Short mmCIF file of C-alpha atoms in Angstrom, two decimals:
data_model
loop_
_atom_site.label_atom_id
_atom_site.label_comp_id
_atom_site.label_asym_id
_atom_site.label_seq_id
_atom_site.Cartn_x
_atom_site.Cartn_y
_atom_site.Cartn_z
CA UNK A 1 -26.29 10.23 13.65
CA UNK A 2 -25.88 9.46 9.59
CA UNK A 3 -22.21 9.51 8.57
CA UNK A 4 -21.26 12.30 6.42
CA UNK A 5 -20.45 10.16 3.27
CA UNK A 6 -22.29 12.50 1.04
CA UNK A 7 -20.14 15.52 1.84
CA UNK A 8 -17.20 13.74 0.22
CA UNK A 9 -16.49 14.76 -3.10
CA UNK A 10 -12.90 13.17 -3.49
CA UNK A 11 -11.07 10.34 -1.98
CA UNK A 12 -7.39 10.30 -2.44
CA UNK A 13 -5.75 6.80 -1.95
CA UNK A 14 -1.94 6.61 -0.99
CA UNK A 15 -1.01 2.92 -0.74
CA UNK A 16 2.68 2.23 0.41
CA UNK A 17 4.74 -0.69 0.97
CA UNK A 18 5.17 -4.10 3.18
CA UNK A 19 4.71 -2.65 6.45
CA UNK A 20 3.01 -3.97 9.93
CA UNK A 21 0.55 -1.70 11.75
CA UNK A 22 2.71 -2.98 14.73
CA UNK A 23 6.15 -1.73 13.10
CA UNK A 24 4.77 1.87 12.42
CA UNK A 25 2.29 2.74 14.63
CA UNK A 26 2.30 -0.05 17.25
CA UNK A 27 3.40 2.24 20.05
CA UNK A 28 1.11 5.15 18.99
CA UNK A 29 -1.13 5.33 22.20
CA UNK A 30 1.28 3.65 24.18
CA UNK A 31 1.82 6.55 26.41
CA UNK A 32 -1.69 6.23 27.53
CA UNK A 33 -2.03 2.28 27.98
CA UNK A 34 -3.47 2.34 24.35
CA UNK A 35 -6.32 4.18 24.57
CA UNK A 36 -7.31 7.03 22.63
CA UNK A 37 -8.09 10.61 23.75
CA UNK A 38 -11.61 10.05 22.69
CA UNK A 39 -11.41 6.92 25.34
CA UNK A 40 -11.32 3.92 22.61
CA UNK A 41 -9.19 1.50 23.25
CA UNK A 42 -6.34 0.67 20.15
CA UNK A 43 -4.94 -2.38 19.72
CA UNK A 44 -1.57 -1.65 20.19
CA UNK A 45 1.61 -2.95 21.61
CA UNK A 46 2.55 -2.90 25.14
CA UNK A 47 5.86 -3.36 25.20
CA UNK A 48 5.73 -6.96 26.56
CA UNK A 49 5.03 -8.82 23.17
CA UNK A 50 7.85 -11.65 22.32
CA UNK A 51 8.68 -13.93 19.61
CA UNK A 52 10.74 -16.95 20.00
CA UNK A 53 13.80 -17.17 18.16
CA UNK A 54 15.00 -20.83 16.88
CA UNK A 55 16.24 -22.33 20.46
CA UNK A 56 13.09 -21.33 21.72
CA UNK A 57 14.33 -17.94 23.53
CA UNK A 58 12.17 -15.30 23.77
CA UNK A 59 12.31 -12.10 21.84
CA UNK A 60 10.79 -9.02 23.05
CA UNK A 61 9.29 -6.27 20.94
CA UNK A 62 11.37 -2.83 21.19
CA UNK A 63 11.21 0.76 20.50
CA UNK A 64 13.59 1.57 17.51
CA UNK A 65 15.46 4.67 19.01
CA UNK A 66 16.97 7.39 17.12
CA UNK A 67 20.58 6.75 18.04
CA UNK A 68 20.73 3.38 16.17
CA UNK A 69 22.80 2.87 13.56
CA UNK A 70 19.96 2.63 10.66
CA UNK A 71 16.61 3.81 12.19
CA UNK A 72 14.99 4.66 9.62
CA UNK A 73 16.04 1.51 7.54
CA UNK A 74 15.00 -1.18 10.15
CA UNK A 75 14.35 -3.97 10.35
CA UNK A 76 17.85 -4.23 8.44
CA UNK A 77 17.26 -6.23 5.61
CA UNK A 78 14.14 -7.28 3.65
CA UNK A 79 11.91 -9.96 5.35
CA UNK A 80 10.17 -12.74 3.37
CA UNK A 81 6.67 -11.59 2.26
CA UNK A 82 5.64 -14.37 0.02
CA UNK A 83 2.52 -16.85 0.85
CA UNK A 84 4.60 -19.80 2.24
CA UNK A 85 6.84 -17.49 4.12
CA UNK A 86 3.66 -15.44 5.77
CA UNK A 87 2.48 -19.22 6.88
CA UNK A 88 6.19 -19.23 8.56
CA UNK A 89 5.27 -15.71 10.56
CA UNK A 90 1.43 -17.06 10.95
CA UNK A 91 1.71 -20.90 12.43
CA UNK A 92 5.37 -21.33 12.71
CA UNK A 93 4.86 -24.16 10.12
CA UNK A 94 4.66 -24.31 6.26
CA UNK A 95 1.77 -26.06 5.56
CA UNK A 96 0.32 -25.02 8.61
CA UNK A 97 -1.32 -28.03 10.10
CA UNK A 98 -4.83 -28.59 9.01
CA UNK A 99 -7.94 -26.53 11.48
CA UNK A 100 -4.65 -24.60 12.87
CA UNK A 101 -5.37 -20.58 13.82
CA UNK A 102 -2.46 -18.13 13.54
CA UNK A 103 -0.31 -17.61 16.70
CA UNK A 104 1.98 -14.76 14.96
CA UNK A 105 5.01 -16.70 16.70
CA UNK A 106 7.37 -17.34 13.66
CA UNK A 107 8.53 -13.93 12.58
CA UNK A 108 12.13 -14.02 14.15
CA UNK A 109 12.39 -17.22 13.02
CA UNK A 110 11.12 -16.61 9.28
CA UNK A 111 13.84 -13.29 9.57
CA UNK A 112 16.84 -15.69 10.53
CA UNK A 113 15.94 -17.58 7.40
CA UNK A 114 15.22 -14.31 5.13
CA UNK A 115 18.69 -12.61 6.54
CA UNK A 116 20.94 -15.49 5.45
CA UNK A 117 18.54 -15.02 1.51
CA UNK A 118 19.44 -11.67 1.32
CA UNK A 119 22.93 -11.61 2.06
CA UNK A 120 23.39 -15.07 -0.71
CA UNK A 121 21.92 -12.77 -3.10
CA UNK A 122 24.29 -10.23 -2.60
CA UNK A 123 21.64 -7.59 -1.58
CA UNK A 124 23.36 -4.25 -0.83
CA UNK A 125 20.88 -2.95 1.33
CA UNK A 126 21.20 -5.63 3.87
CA UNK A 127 22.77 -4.24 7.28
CA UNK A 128 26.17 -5.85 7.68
CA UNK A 129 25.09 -5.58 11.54
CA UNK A 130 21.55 -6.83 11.52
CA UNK A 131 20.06 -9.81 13.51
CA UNK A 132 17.17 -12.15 13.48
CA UNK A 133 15.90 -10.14 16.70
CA UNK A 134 15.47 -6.72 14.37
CA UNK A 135 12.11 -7.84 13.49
CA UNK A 136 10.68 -7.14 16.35
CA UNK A 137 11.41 -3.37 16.75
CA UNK A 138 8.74 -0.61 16.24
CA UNK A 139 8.83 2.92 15.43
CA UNK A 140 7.58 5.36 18.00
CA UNK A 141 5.60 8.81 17.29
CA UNK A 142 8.62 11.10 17.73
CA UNK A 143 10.42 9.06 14.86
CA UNK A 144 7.51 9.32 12.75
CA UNK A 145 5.81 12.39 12.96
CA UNK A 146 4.43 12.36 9.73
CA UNK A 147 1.88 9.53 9.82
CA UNK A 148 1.71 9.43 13.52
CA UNK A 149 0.67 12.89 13.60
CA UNK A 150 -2.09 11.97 11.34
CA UNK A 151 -3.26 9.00 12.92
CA UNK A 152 -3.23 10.59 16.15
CA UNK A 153 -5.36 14.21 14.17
CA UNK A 154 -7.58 12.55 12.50
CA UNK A 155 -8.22 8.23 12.92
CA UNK A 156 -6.23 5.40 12.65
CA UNK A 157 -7.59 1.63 12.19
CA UNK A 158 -6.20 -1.01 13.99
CA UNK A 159 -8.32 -3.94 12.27
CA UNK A 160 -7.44 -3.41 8.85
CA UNK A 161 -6.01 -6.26 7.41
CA UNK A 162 -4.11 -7.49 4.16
CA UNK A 163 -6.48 -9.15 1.92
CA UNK A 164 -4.17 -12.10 0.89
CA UNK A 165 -1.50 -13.32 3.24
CA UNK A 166 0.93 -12.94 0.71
CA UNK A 167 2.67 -10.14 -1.18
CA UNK A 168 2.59 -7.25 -2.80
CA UNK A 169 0.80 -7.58 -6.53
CA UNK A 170 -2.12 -10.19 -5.14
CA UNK A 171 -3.36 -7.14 -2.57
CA UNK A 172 -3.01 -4.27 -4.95
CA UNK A 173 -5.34 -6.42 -7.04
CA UNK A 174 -7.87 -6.73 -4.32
CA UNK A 175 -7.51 -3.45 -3.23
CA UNK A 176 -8.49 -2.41 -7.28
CA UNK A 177 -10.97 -5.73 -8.37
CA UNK A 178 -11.62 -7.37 -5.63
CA UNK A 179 -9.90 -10.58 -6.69
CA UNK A 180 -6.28 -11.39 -7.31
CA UNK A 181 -7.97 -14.17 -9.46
CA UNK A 182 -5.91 -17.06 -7.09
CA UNK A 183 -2.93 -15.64 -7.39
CA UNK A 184 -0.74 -15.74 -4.50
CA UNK A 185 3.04 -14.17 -5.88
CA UNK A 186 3.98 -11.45 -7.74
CA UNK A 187 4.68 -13.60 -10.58
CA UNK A 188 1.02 -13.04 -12.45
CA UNK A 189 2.17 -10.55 -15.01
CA UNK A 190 -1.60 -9.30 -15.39
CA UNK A 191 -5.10 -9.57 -15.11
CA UNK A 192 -8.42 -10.49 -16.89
CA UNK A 193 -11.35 -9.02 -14.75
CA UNK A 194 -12.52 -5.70 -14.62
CA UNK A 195 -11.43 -2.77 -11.54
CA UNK A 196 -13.02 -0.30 -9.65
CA UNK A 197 -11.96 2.13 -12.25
CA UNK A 198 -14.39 0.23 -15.06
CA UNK A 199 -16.71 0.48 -12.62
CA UNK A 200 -16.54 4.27 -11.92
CA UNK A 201 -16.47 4.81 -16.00
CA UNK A 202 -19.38 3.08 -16.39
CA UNK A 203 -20.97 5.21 -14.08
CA UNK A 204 -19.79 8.32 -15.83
CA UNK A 205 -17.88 9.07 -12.71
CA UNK A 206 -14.40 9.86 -13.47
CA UNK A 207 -10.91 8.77 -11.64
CA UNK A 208 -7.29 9.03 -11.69
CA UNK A 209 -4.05 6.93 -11.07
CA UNK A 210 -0.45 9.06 -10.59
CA UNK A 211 2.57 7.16 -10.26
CA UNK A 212 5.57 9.16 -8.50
CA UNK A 213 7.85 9.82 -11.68
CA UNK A 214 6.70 7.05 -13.28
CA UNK A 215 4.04 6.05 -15.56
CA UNK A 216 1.85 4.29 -12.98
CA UNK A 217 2.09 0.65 -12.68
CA UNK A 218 -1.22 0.20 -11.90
CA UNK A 219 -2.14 0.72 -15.21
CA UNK A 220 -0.97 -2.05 -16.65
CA UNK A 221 -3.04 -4.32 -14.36
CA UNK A 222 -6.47 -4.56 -15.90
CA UNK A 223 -7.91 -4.26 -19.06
CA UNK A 224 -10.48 -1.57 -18.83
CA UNK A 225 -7.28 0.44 -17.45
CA UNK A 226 -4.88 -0.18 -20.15
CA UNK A 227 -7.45 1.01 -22.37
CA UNK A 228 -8.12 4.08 -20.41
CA UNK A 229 -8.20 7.53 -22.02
CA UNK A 230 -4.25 9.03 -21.41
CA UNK A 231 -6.45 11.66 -19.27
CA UNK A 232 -6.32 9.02 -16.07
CA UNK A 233 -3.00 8.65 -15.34
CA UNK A 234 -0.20 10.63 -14.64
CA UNK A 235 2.51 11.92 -12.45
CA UNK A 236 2.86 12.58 -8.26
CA UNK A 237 3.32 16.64 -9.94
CA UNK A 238 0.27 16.23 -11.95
CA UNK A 239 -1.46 15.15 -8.74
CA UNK A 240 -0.12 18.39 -6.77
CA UNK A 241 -1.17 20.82 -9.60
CA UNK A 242 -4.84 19.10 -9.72
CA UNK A 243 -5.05 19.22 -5.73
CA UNK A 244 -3.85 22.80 -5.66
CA UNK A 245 -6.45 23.72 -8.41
CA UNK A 246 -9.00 21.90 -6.92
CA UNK A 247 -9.77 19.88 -10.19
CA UNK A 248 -9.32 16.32 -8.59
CA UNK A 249 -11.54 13.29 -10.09
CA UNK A 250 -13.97 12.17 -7.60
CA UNK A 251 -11.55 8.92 -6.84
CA UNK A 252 -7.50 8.76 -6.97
CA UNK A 253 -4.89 6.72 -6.52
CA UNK A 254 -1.54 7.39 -5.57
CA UNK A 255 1.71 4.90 -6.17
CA UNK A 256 4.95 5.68 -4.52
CA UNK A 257 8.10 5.62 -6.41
CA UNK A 258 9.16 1.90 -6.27
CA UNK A 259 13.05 2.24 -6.55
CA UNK A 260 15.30 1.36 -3.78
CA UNK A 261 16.32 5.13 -3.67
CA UNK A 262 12.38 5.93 -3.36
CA UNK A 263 9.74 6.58 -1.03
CA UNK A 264 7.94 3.54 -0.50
CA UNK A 265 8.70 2.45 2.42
CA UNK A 266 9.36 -0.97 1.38
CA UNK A 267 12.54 -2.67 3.53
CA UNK A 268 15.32 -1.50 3.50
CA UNK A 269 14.40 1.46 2.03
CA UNK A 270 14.47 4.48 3.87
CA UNK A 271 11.45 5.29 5.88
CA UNK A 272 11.76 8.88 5.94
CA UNK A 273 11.09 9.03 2.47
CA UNK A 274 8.29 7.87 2.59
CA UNK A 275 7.74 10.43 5.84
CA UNK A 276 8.09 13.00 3.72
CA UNK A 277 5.75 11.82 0.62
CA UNK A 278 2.28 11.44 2.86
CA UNK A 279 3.38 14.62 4.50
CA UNK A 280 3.29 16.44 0.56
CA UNK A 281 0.19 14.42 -0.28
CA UNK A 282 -1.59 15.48 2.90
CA UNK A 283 -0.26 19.23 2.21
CA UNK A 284 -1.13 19.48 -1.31
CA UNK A 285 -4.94 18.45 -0.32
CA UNK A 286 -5.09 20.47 3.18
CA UNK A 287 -4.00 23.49 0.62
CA UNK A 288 -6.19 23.07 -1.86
CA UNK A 289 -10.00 24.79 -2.54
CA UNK A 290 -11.32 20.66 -2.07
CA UNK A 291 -9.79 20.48 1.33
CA UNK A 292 -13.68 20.05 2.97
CA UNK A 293 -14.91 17.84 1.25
CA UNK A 294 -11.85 15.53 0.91
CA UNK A 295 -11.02 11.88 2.49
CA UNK A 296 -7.15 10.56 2.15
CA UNK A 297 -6.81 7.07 2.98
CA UNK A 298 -2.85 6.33 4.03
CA UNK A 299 -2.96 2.26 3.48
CA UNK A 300 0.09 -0.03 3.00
CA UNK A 301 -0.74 -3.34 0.32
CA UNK A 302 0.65 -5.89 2.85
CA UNK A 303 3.23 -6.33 6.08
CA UNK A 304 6.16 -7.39 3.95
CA UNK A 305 6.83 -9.97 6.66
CA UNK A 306 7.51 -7.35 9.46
CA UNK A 307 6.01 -7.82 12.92
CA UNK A 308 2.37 -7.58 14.21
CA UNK A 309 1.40 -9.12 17.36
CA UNK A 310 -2.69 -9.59 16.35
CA UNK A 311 -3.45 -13.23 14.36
CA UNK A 312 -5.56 -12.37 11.04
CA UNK A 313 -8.88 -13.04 11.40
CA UNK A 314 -10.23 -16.17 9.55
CA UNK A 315 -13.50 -14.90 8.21
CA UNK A 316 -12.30 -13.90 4.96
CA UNK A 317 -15.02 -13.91 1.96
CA UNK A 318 -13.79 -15.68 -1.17
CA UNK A 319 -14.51 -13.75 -4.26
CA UNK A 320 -16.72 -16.23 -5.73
CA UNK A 321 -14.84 -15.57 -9.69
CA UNK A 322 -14.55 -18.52 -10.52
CA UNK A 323 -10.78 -18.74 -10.35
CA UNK A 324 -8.73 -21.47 -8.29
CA UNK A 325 -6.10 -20.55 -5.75
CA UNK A 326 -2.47 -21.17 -6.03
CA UNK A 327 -1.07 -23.79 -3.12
CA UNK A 328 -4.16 -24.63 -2.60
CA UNK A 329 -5.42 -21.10 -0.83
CA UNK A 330 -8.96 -20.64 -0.56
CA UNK A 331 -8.85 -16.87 0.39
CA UNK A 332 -11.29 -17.58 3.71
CA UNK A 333 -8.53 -15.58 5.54
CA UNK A 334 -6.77 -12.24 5.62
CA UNK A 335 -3.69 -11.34 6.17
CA UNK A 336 -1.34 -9.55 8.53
CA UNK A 337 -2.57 -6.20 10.04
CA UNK A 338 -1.41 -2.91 8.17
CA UNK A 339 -1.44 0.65 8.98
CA UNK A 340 -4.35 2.30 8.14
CA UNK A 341 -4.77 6.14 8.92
CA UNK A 342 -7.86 8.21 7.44
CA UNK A 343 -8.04 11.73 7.44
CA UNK A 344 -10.71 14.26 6.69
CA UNK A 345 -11.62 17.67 8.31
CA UNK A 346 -14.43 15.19 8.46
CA UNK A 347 -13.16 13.22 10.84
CA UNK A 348 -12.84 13.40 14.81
CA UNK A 349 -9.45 14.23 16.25
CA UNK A 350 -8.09 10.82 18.43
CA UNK A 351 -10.30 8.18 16.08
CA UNK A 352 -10.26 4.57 16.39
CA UNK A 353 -12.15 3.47 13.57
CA UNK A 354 -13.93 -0.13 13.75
CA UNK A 355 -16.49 -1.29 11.36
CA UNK A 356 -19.12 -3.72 12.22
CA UNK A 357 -17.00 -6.22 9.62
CA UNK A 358 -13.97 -7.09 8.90
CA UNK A 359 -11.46 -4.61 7.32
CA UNK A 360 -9.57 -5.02 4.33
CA UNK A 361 -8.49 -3.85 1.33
CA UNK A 362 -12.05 -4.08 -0.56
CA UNK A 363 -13.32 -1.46 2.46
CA UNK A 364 -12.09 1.23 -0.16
CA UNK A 365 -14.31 -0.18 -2.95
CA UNK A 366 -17.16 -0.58 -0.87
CA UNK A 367 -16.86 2.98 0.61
CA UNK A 368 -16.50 4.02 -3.36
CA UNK A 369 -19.75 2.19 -4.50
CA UNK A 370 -21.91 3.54 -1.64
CA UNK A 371 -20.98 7.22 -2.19
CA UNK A 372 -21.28 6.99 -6.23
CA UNK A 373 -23.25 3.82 -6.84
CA UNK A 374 -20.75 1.49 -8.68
CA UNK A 375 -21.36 -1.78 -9.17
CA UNK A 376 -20.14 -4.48 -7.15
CA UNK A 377 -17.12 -6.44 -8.65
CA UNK A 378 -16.55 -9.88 -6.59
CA UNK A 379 -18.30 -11.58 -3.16
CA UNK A 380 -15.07 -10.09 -1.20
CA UNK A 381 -16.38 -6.64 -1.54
CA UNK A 382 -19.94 -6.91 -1.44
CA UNK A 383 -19.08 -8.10 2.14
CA UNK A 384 -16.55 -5.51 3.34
CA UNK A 385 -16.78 -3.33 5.67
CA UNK A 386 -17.13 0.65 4.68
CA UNK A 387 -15.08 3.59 5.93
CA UNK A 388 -18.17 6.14 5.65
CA UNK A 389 -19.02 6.18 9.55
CA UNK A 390 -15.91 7.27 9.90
CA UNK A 391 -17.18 10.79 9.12
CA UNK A 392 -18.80 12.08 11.73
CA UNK A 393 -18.92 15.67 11.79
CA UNK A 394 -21.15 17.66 10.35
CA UNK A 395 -19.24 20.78 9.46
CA UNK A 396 -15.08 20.82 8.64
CA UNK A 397 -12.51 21.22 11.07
CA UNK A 398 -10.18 24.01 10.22
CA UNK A 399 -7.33 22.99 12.86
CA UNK A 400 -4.36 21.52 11.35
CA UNK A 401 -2.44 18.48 13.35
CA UNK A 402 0.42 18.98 11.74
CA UNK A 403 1.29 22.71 11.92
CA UNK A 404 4.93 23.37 12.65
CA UNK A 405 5.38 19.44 12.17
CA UNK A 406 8.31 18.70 9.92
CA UNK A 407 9.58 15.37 8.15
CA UNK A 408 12.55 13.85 8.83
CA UNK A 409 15.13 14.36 6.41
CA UNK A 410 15.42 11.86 4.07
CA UNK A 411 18.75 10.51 2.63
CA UNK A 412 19.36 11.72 -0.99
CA UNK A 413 20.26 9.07 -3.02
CA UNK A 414 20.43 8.86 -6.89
CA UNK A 415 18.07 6.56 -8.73
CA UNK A 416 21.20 6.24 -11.26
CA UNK A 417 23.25 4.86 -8.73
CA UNK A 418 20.38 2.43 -7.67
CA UNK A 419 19.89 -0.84 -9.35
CA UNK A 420 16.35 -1.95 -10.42
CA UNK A 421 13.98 -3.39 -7.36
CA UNK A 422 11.93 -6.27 -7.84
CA UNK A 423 8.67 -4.02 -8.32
CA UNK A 424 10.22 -1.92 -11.15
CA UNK A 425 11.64 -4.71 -13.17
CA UNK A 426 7.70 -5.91 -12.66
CA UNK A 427 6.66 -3.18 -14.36
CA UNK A 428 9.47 -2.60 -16.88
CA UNK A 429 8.36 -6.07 -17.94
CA UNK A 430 4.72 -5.51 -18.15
CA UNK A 431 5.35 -2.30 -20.63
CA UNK A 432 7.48 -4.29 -22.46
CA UNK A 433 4.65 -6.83 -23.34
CA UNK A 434 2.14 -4.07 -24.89
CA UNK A 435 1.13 -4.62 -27.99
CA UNK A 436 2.03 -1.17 -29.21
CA UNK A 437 1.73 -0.80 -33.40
CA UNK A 438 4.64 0.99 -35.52
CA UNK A 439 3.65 4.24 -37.57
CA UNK A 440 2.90 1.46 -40.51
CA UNK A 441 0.47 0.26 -38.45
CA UNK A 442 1.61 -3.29 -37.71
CA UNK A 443 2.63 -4.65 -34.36
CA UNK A 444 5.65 -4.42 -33.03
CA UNK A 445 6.96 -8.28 -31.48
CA UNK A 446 7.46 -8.51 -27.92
CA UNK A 447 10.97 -8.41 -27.18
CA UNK A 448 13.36 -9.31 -24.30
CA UNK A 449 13.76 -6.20 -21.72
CA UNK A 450 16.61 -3.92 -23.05
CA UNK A 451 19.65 -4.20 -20.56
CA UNK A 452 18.34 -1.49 -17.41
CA UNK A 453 21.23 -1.19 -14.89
CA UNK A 454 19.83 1.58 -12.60
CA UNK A 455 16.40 2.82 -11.58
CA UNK A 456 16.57 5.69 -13.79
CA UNK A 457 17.13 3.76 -16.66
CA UNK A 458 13.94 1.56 -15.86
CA UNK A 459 11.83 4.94 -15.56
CA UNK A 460 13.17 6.09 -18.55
CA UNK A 461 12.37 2.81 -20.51
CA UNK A 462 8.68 2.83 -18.95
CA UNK A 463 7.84 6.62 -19.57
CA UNK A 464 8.84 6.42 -23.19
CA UNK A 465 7.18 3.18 -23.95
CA UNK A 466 3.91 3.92 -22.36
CA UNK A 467 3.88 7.75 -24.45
CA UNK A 468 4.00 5.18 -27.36
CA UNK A 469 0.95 3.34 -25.76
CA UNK A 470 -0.85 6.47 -25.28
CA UNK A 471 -0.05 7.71 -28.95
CA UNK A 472 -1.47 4.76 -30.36
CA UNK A 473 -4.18 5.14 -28.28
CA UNK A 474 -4.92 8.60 -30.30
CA UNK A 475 -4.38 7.00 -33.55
CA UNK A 476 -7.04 4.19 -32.63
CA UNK A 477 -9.44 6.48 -31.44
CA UNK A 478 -8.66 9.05 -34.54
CA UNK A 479 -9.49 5.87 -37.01
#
């Protein structure tokens, strides 16, 4: 039977942070020796999965339980997620050796070495109390009833991979152009190719990126989206008030709120957070008039260093740009598995979706240019993998899984008591750097970032300076 691409008339992205389809939904099925109630087996965890730590001890995988100190802030402290580090996790060597496959054996070991980071740098999030052996616990359903609920309604994917073994800013490139153009670290401050969203303009098809109470970051990535009509972009309210009137574009894109008193999930921040953000994104769609014909994809841009027990496959396609890699990476390999959970009324309760292909990333852009006919934009998605068979039935399911299902609470915590992360400073920087003009019409130099102490300063700097993009925008358009 045909998928049901064609009934789609919206796809809603939400892409989180730096977690391991093992650390959030590695126990899902667990209860039923990982197999789904349709009968398809999920690549899960058993219970029985170690890691040696650095005298060669095992480490066994555990359930994080409710009763521990920090649950929802495991693993602790923040693991390494950058491209030599992920070889660490991968082949317990950095280089790895040459014609070496992944073994996944190094990620207590990598821990040890990010623990002792964190704690030089001062980082107040790190757990006075946490261990190299934290890595290896998982959450179970009951603690997150949010995405597991989802997963478990609609389908999870248990192949879906990073598309660089690296961090954060080289996968959210992939997942929007298909290329990080060789980049490896967060360190690229932009890039020079188009994105899908060119791609969907071009085809008269029209789009939208929301950051949480930010101006999105995403914006500032690509050139055919920092010249983007104001119109694209706004906030995770402007989202809910679209969704509720049913006025959606046919593709969005969701950012969490990046602060260390936000809800992206990112360690150390608090998971429940980000609990309670999919469960508002998946309520303001399930609410709204679009509800039918409406697919959310729940994806996270890469592991962050956390735990998975499944080696990356090696049969990565480069994106043939043109650009070199950085440490001499030849993207022919993906990274560590993420959680992936798709839902649509679409969609058969108890799901365990497999494509023919690999999964990555650049499955979202493929599944984008076969329902509106965009055109390709590197090698790396011309060979992915779509999500359309997926969608299987032929009329909507009206059930909701998540009816009397509640969050858990989150901690309340003050973005002006937080300081900057990592990924806001990113982005403070990058809206620093636009050329915006004065009312005389001449530029304005690029300057040093103003001193930003606390999260809500940096979302106050990078709302104001991007309504001065936007205004300039108008007076270049006007003239």
């Amino acid at each position: 039977m045909a998928n049901q691409l064609n009934q789609i008339q919206h796809i809603v992205q939400l892409m989180l942070e730096n977690r391991s389809l093992d650390q959030m939904l590695g126990f899902l099925y667990a209860d039923s020796g990982n197999v789904s109630p349709q009968g398809s087996p999920f690549a899960g965890l058993t219970g029985k999965e170690t890691n040696p730590d650095d005298t060669g001890q095992p480490v066994t995988v555990f359930q994080i339980q409710p009763t521990a100190p920090h649950p929802y802030e495991m693993p602790g402290a923040d693991p390494a997620e950058g491209f030599q580090n992920m070889n660490l996790q991968l082949f317990s060597a950095n280089p790895p050796p040459a014609g070496a496959t992944p073994t996944n054996q190094g990620f207590v070991v990598s821990f040890k070495g990010a623990i002792a980071s964190d704690r030089a740098k001062g980082y107040k999030d790190t757990s006075p109390d946490v261990t190299p052996p934290d890595i290896m616990g998982s959450y179970t359903p009951a603690l997150l009833p949010i995405l597991s609920g989802l997963a478990k309604g609609f389908a999870v994917c248990d192949v879906w991979h990073s598309s660089v073994p690296s961090e954060t800013i080289p996968n959210r490139a992939f997942a929007a152009a298909g290329t990080s153009q060789g980049h490896v670290s967060n360190s690229v401050k932009s890039f020079t190719c188009p994105s899908i969203y060119g791609r969907l303009s071009d085809k008269g098809v029209d789009w939208a990126i929301y950051g949480y109470s930010a101006a999105p970051l995403t914006r500032t990535d690509f050139p055919d989206t920092k010249s983007a009509n104001a119109s694209h972009f706004g906030l995770f309210t402007d989202f809910q008030k679209r969704a509720a009137a049913g006025t959606l574009p046919p593709y969005t894109f969701l950012e969490p709120s990046w602060s260390a008193a936000g809800n992206s999930q990112h360690p150390n921040y608090d998971v429940a957070a980000g609990e309670v953000l999919i469960h508002d994104v998946y309520t303001a769609l399930r609410n709204g008039p679009a509800w039918a014909s409406t697919l959310l994809i729940i994806t996270y841009d890469e592991a962050g260093g956390t735990y998975d027990h499944v080696p990356p496959p090696a049969n990565a396609t480069p994106p043939g740009d043109g650009t070199v890699g950085e440490l001499g990476f030849d993207f022919t390999r993906f990274g560590v598995r993420i959680p992936a959970v798709l839902v649509s009324p679409l969609i058969a309760a108890g799901a365990v979706y497999r494509a023919a292909g690999p999964i990555d990333h650049t499955s979202v852009l493929k599944t984008i240019q076969e329902r509106w006919g965009t055109a390709t934009l590197t090698a790396r998605d011309a060979a992915a993998a779509s999500l359309a068979d997926v969608l299987t039935l032929t009329q909507p399911r009206t059930d909701d899984p998540l009816q009397g299902v509640a969050p858990p609470a989150a901690k309340v915590i003050s973005p002006g008591d937080t300081a900057p992360s990592p990924l806001e400073l990113i982005h403070a920087e990058r809206v620093a750097a636009l050329p915006i003009r004065n009312v005389h019409g001449m530029y304005e130099e690029a300057s040093p970032l103003p001193p930003l102490h606390t999260s809500a300063e940096v979302t106050g700097f990078i709302n104001t300076r991007m309504a001065a993009w936007d205004a300039q925008l108008e007076r270049l358009k006007g003239g």
